[in-house]
XYZ file of C-alpha atoms in Angstrom:
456
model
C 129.768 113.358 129.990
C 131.787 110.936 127.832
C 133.810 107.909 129.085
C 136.122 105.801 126.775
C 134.285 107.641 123.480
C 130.521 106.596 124.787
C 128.507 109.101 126.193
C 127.323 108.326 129.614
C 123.827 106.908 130.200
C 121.071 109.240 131.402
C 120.175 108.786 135.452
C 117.180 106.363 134.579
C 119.230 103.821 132.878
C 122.323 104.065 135.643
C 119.354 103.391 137.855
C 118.431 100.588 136.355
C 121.893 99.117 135.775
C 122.811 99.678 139.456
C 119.260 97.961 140.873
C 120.261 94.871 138.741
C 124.213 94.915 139.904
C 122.777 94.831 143.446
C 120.937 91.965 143.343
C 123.924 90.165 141.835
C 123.802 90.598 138.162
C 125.230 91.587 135.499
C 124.117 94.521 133.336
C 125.213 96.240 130.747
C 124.075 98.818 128.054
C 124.131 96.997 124.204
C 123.606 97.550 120.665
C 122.529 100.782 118.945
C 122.935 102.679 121.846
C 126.342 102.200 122.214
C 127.134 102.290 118.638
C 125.722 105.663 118.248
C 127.288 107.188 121.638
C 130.694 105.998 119.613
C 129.735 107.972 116.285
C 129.484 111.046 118.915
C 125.605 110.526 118.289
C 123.486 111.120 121.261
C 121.157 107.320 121.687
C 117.115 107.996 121.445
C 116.988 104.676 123.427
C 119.251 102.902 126.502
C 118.155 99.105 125.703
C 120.189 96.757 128.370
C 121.173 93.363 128.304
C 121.304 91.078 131.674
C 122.565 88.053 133.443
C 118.978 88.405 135.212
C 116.552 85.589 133.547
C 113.049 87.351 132.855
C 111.324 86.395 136.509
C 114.551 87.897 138.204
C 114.401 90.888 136.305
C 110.667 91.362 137.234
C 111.647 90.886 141.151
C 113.923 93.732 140.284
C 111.245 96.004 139.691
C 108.670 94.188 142.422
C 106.311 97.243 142.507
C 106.945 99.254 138.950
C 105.270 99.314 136.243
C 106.635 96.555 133.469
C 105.963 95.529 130.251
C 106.291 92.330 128.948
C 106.870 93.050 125.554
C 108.752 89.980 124.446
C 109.195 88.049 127.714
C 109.483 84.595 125.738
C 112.783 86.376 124.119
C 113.261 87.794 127.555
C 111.936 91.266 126.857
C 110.560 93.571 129.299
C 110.049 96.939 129.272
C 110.532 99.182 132.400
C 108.332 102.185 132.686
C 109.808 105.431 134.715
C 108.148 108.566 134.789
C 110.351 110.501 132.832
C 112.005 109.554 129.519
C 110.868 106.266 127.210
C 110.947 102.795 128.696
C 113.869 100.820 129.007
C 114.031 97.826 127.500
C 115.825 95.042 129.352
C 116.626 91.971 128.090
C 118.141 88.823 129.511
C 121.401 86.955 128.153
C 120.454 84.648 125.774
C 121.315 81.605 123.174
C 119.092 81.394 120.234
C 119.154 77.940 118.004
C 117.036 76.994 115.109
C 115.526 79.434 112.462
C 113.179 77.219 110.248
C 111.025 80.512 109.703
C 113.999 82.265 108.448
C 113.191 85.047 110.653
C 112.419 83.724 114.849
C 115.009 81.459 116.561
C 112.845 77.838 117.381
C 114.598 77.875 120.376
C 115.918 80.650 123.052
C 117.771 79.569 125.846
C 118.771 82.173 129.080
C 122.723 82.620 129.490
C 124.912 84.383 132.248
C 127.133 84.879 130.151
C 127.907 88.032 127.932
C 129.928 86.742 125.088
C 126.535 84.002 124.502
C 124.672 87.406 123.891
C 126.737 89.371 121.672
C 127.496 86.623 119.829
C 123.899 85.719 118.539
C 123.842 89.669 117.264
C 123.732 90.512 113.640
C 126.867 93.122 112.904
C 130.019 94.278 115.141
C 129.361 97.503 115.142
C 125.914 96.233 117.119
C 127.567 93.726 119.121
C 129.440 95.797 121.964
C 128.017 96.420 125.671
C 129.101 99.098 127.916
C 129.028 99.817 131.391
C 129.773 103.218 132.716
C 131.989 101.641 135.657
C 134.075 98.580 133.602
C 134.003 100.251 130.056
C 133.930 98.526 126.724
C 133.017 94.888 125.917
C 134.505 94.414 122.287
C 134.629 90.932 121.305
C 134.436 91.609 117.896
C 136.251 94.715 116.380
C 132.792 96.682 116.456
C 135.124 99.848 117.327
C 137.397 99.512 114.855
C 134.585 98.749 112.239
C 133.177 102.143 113.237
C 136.230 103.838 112.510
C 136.794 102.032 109.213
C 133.455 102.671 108.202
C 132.725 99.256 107.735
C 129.430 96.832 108.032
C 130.165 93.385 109.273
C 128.377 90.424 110.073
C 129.189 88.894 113.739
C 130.737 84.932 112.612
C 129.684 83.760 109.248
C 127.712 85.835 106.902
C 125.882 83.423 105.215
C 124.582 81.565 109.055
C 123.594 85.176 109.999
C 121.204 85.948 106.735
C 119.794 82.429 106.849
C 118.862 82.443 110.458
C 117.110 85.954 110.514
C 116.415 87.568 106.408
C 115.445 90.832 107.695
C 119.511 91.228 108.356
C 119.443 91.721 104.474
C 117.334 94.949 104.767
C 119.185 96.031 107.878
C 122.518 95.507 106.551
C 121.123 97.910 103.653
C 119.547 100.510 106.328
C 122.644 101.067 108.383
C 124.927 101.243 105.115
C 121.861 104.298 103.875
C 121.760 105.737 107.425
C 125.561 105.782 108.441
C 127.619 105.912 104.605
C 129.282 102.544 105.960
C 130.820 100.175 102.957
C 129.403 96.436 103.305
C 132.592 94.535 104.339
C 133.422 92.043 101.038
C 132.090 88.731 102.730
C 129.463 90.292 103.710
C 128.509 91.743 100.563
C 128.609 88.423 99.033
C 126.475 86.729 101.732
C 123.599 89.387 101.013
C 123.309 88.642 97.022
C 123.217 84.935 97.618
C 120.978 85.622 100.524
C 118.197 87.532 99.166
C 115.869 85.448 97.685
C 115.312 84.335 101.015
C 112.941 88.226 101.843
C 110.521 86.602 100.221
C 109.722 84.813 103.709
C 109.596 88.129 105.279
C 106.231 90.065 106.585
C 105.241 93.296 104.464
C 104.752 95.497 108.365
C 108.828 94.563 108.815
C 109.666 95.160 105.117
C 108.068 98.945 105.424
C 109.666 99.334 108.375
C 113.222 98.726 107.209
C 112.767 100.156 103.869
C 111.082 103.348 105.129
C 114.474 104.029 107.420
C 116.829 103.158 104.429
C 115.036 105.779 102.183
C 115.046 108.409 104.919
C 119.180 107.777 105.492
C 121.370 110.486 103.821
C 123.231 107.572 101.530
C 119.833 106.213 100.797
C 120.690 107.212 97.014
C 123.719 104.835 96.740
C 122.233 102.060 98.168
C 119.851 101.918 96.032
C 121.870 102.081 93.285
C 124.626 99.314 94.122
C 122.016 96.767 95.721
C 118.681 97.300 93.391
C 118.159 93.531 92.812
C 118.482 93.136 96.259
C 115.791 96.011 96.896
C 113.840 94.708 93.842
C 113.167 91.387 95.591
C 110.681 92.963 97.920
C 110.083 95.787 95.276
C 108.957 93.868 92.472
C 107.347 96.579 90.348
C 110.108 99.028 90.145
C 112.089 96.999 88.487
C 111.504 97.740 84.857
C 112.291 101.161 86.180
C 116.191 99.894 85.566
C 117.382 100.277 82.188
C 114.236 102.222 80.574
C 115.903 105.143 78.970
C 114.199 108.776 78.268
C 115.201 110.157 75.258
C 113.825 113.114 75.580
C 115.938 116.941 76.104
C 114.363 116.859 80.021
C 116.215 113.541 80.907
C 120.062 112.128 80.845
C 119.290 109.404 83.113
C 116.901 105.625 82.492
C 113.812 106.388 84.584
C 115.567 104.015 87.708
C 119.194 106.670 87.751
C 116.517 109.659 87.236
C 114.762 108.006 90.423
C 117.425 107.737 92.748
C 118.922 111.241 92.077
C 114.870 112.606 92.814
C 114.854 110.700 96.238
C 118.645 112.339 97.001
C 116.943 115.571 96.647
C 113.646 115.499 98.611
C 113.608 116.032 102.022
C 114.124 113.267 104.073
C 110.548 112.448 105.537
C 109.217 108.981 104.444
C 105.911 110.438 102.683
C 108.385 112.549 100.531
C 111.231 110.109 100.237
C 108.400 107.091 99.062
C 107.260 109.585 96.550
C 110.113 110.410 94.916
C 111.188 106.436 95.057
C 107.498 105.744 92.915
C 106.640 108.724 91.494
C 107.812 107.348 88.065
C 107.236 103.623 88.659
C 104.423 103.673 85.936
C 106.592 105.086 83.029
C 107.900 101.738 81.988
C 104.371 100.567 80.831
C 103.638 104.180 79.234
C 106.448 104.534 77.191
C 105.820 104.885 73.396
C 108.056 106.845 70.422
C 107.010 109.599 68.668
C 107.783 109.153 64.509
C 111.383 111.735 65.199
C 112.230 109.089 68.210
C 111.378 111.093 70.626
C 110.544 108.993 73.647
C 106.260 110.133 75.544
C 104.657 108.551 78.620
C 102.122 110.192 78.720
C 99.445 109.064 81.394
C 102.307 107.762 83.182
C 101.364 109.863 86.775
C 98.219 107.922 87.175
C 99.481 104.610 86.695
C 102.279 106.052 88.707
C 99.605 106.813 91.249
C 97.917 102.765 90.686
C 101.410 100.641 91.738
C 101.894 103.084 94.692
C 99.030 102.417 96.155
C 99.405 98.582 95.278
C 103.088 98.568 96.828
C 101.878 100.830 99.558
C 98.643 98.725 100.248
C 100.581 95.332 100.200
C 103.431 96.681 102.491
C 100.743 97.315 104.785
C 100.967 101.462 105.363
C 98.343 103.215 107.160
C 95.470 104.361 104.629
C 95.813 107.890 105.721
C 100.178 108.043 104.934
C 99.559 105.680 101.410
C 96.946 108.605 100.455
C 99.077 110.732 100.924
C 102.496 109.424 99.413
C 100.147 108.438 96.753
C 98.609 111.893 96.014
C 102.229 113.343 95.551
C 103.029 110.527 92.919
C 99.278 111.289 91.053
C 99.826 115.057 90.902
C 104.060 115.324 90.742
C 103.203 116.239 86.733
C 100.854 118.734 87.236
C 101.578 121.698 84.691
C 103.408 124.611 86.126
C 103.137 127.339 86.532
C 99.692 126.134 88.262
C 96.526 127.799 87.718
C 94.853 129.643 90.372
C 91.546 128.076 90.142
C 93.894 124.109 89.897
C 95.708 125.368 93.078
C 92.464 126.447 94.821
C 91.271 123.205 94.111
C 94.399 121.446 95.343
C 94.529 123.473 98.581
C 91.090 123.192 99.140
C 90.962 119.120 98.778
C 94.158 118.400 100.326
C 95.694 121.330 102.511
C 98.308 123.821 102.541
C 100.803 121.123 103.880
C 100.288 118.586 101.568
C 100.279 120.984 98.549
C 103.830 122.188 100.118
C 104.874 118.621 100.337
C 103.382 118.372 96.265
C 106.350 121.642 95.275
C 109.228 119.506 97.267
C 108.650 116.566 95.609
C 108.657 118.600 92.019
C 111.422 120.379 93.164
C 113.735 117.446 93.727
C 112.335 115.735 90.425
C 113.571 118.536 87.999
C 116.649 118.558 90.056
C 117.101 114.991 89.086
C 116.373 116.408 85.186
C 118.982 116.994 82.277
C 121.580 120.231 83.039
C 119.568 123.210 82.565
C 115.943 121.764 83.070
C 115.906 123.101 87.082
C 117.043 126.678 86.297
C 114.380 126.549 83.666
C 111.650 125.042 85.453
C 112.226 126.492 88.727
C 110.521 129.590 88.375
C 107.358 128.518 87.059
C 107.209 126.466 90.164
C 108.440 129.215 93.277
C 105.541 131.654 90.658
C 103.010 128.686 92.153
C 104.643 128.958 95.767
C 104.206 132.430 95.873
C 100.539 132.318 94.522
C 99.855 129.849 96.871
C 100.606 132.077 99.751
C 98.428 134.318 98.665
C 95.816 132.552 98.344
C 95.996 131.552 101.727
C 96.795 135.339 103.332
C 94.034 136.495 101.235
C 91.540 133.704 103.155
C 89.957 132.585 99.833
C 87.068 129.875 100.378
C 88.901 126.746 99.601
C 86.267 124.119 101.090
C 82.738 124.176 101.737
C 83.275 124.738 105.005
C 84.322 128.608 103.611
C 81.084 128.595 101.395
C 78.666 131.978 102.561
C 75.679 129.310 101.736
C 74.774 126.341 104.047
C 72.979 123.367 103.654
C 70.637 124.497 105.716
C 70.097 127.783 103.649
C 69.266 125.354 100.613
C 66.702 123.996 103.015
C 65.168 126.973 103.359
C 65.005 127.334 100.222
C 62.954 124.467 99.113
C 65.809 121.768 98.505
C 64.925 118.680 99.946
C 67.249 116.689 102.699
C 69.235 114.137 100.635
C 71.981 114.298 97.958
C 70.989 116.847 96.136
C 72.016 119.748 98.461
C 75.384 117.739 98.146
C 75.522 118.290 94.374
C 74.404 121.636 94.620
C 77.056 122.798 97.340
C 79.762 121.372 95.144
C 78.747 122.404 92.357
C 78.529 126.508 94.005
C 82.123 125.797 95.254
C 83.876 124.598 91.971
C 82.450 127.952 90.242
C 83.582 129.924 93.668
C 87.158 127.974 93.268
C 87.178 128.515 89.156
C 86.404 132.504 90.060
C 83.077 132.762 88.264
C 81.585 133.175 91.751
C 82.019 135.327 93.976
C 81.478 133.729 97.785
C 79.165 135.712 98.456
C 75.900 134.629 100.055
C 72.826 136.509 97.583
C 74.669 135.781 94.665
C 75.178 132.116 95.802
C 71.537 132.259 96.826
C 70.863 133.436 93.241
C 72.683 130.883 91.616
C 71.637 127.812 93.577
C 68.305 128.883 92.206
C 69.336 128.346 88.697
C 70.420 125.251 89.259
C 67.995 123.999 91.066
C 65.588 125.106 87.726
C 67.820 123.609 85.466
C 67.487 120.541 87.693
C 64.015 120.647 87.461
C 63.473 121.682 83.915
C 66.111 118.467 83.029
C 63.602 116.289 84.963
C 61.155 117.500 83.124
C-alpha cells in the first residue's frame, strides 16, 4: 500500500513506531528508506528516527532483544523475529568534526528539524509517518523528481564535517543517474583532498556500491581526480593512449566502457575497473609505432592486489578479483588442457566469472574487435561445459591414485608423494594420461626411478 508516493512500512516497523508514540514520542521513518519508497523502490531497511533519548528508547523495548550498535550516537538496534533489525535512532545535534569524519560532540534533540538538518543531502533528509505524512524541510521531493543531488545547508560545511559525503555524493549519483546540483559539484572538487583522512574499510565500502550502480561508468568519467585521490595508481591510466587496431580509447576511456559492460557484482565490476591498471608502466613502441604492453596482466594482477590489500578486502574476494585481472589476457580460443587447469585450480564459477570479464573487455575494444573475438571465446564456453558434463578429473581429488596408494607403493610420508600427485595430474590435465589407476600406478613408478636415478 502506498500513501502520499511512499510505500507503507511493513507491520514490524508500524509496531515499533506506534510503541514509541505511546509512550509520548515522536517517531518517524528517515533517510534511505523513504527516499527509495519515493523512487517507487521497495526499502531493504525501515531505520527510524525519535524524540526518545537512547535510555527511553531501551524502556521501550524493556524485555526485547536490543542492540546497542552506536548508543553514544544514539543507535540501537531492535531485534524481532521476522525481518532485519530496526535501527532506531534518537534526535540529535552533532557539533565539531576535527577528525573530518565523527562529530566531537552529539547532543539529544526533541526536535525533528535538529535531525534532518545535521543530514548530508535532501533527498536523505525527509521523515515519514504513515499517519501525518511527509516531513520536507528541504525540497528532498522535488530533488527526486529533478534528478538532482544536493547537499542539506552549505556544501562546503557538509564535506568538511564528514569526507566520506564526497564518496557518497559519488555513490548515489552511480546508483540513481542523479546530476550533482552546481554548488555542490563545486564543494566536492575543493573538498577532496580532504579523503585522504578517511579509513580504507569505509573507502571499499563506498567505492564497491558506486562501481556496482548502473551510472557507475559516468561517474567515473566526470569525477576521476576525485576517485583518483583514494585511487592513486589508476591514475596514469588517464591519458595513456593504445595505438594499436584493438583500441580507440586511452587505457582509462577503454576502462570505464569494460566496467559498463560486466555484470554488476563487485568481484566483476573491481576487475574490469583494474584489469588494465598495469599497462601504463608496460607500454613500449614497436619500430612501425605500433603501441605493446606486453606483461601488462601480471603487473595488472601486482597493483590489484596492492589496492585491494590496502583497502582492506577479505583475502578470499581480493584473490579472486585479482585472479580475473591476472588471467583477463589469456589467449582464446583456450586450450583444453589451459582450461582443465583453470577449472581445476579455481572452479567452474570463477572460470565463468574469467569469460564475463573478457566479454565486457572486447566490448570496450575498437568497432569490429567483439564480433571478431567473440567466437573464439563462446568456442571456450562451450568446451568448458563439456568438460564439466563429461566429469573430467580436474583436481586431485578426481585422481584414480591416492596418496595412500603411493604408500603402498614404497613412497615415503612427506613431500614427495605431493610432487608426485601433481606431477600425475598435470599429465592427466595436459591429456598424456589417462586417469586411470594401473597406468597411473605405472607411471608413478617411473618417476619415482627417475627420482632415484637423479639422486644418484
Amino acid at each position: 500500500m502506498e500513501q502520499n508516493g511512499v510505500i507503507q512500512p511493513p507491520a514490524a516497523v508500524l509496531e515499533v513506531l506506534d510503541r514509541l508514540e505511546s509512550a509520548g514520542f515522536q517517531a518517524w521513518c528517515v533517510g534511505g528508506c523513504v527516499r527509495d519508497s519515493l523512487l517507487g523502490k521497495r526499502p531493504f531497511d525501515w531505520d527510524i528516527a525519535t524524540s526518545a533519548f537512547p535510555q527511553e528508547t531501551q524502556a521501550c523495548f524493556a524485555g526485547e532483544q536490543i542492540i546497542e550498535i552506536g548508543l553514544s550516537h544514539g543507535t540501537v538496534a531492535l531485534v524481532r523475529k521476522t525481518g532485519h533489525p530496526v535501527e532506531i535512532t534518537s534526535f540529535r545535534v552533532e557539533t565539531g568534526y576535527t577528525d573530518g569524519r565523527h562529530p566531537d560532540s552529539v547532543v539529544f534533540s526533541r526536535c525533528l528539524k535538529d535531525d534532518l538538518s545535521r543530514r548530508d543531502f535532501t533527498v536523505n533528509a525527509m521523515a515519514y509517518h504513515p499517519k501525518r505524512g511527509l516531513v520536507d524541510l528541504f525540497g528532498g521531493k522535488e530533488d527526486l523528481k529533478q534528478k538532482i543531488l544536493r547537499c542539506v545547508g552549505e556544501p562546503a560545511e557538509r564535506f568538511s564535517e564528514d569526507a566520506l559525503r564526497i564518496l557518497r555524493c559519488l555513490r548515489f549519483s552511480a546508483q540513481l543517474g542523479f546530476t550533482v546540483e552546481e554548488n555542490t559539484r563545486r564543494a566536492l572538487w575543493q573538498a577532496k583532498s580532504l579523503l585522504s583522512g578517511l579509513s580504507q574499510e569505509r573507502v571499499r565500502e563506498e567505492l564497491t556500491k558506486l562501481l556496482c550502480g548502473e551510472y557507475a561508468a559516468g561517474v567515473l568519467r566526470e569525477y576521476a581526480e576525485i576517485v583518483f585521490e583514494v585511487l592513486p595508481q589508476l591514475a596514469p591510466m588517464k591519458g595513456c593512449t593504445q595505438e594499436t587496431r584493438f583500441h580507440c580509447y586511452d587505457v582509462w576511456e577503454h576502462t570505464l566502457h569494460a566496467v559498463d559492460h560486466a555484470p554488476k557484482s563487485p568481484e566483476l565490476r573491481w576487475a574490469a575497473l583494474l584489469h588494465d591498471s598495469g599497462k601504463p608502466a608496460k607500454k613500449t613502441f614497436s619500430p612501425d609505432g605500433v603501441a605493446h604492453f606486453y606483461g601488462h596482466p601480471p603487473e595488472s594482477g601486482r597493483l590489484a592486489r596492492e589496492i585491494l590489500g590496502r583497502l582492506r578486502f577479505a583475502n578470499r574476494q581480493k584473490e579472486q578479483i585479482a585472479l580475473l585481472v591476472d588471467h583477463h589476457e589469456d589467449r582464446l580460443p583456450m586450450e583444453e588442457k589451459h582450461l582443465k587447469k583453470l577449472l581445476g585450480q579455481y572452479g567452474e564459477e570463477e572460470v565463468a566469472r574469467l569469460f564475463e570479464l573478457m566479454e565486457a573487455d572486447m566490448s570496450a575494444k575498437a568497432p569490429g574487435i567483439y564480433e571478431l573475438r567473440l567466437p573464439d571465446l563462446e568456442a571456450s564456453r562451450t568446451l568448458a561445459r563439456e568438460i564439466l558434463s563429461r566429469g573430467d578429473c580436474l583436481t586431485l581429488k578426481g585422481m584414480a591414485l591416492d596418496g595412500k596408494a603411493l604408500r603402498d607403493m614404497g613412497v615415503p610420508v612427506g613431500p614427495e608423494i605431493g610432487k608426485i600427485l601433481r606431477c600425475l595430474l598435470d599429465e592427466v590435465l595436459e591429456g598424456k594420461l589417462p586417469n586411470e589407476k594401473a597406468l597411473l600406478m605405472e607411471r608413478a613408478r617411473q618417476l619415482m626411478q627417475n627420482r632415484a636415478e637423479d639422486a644418484q
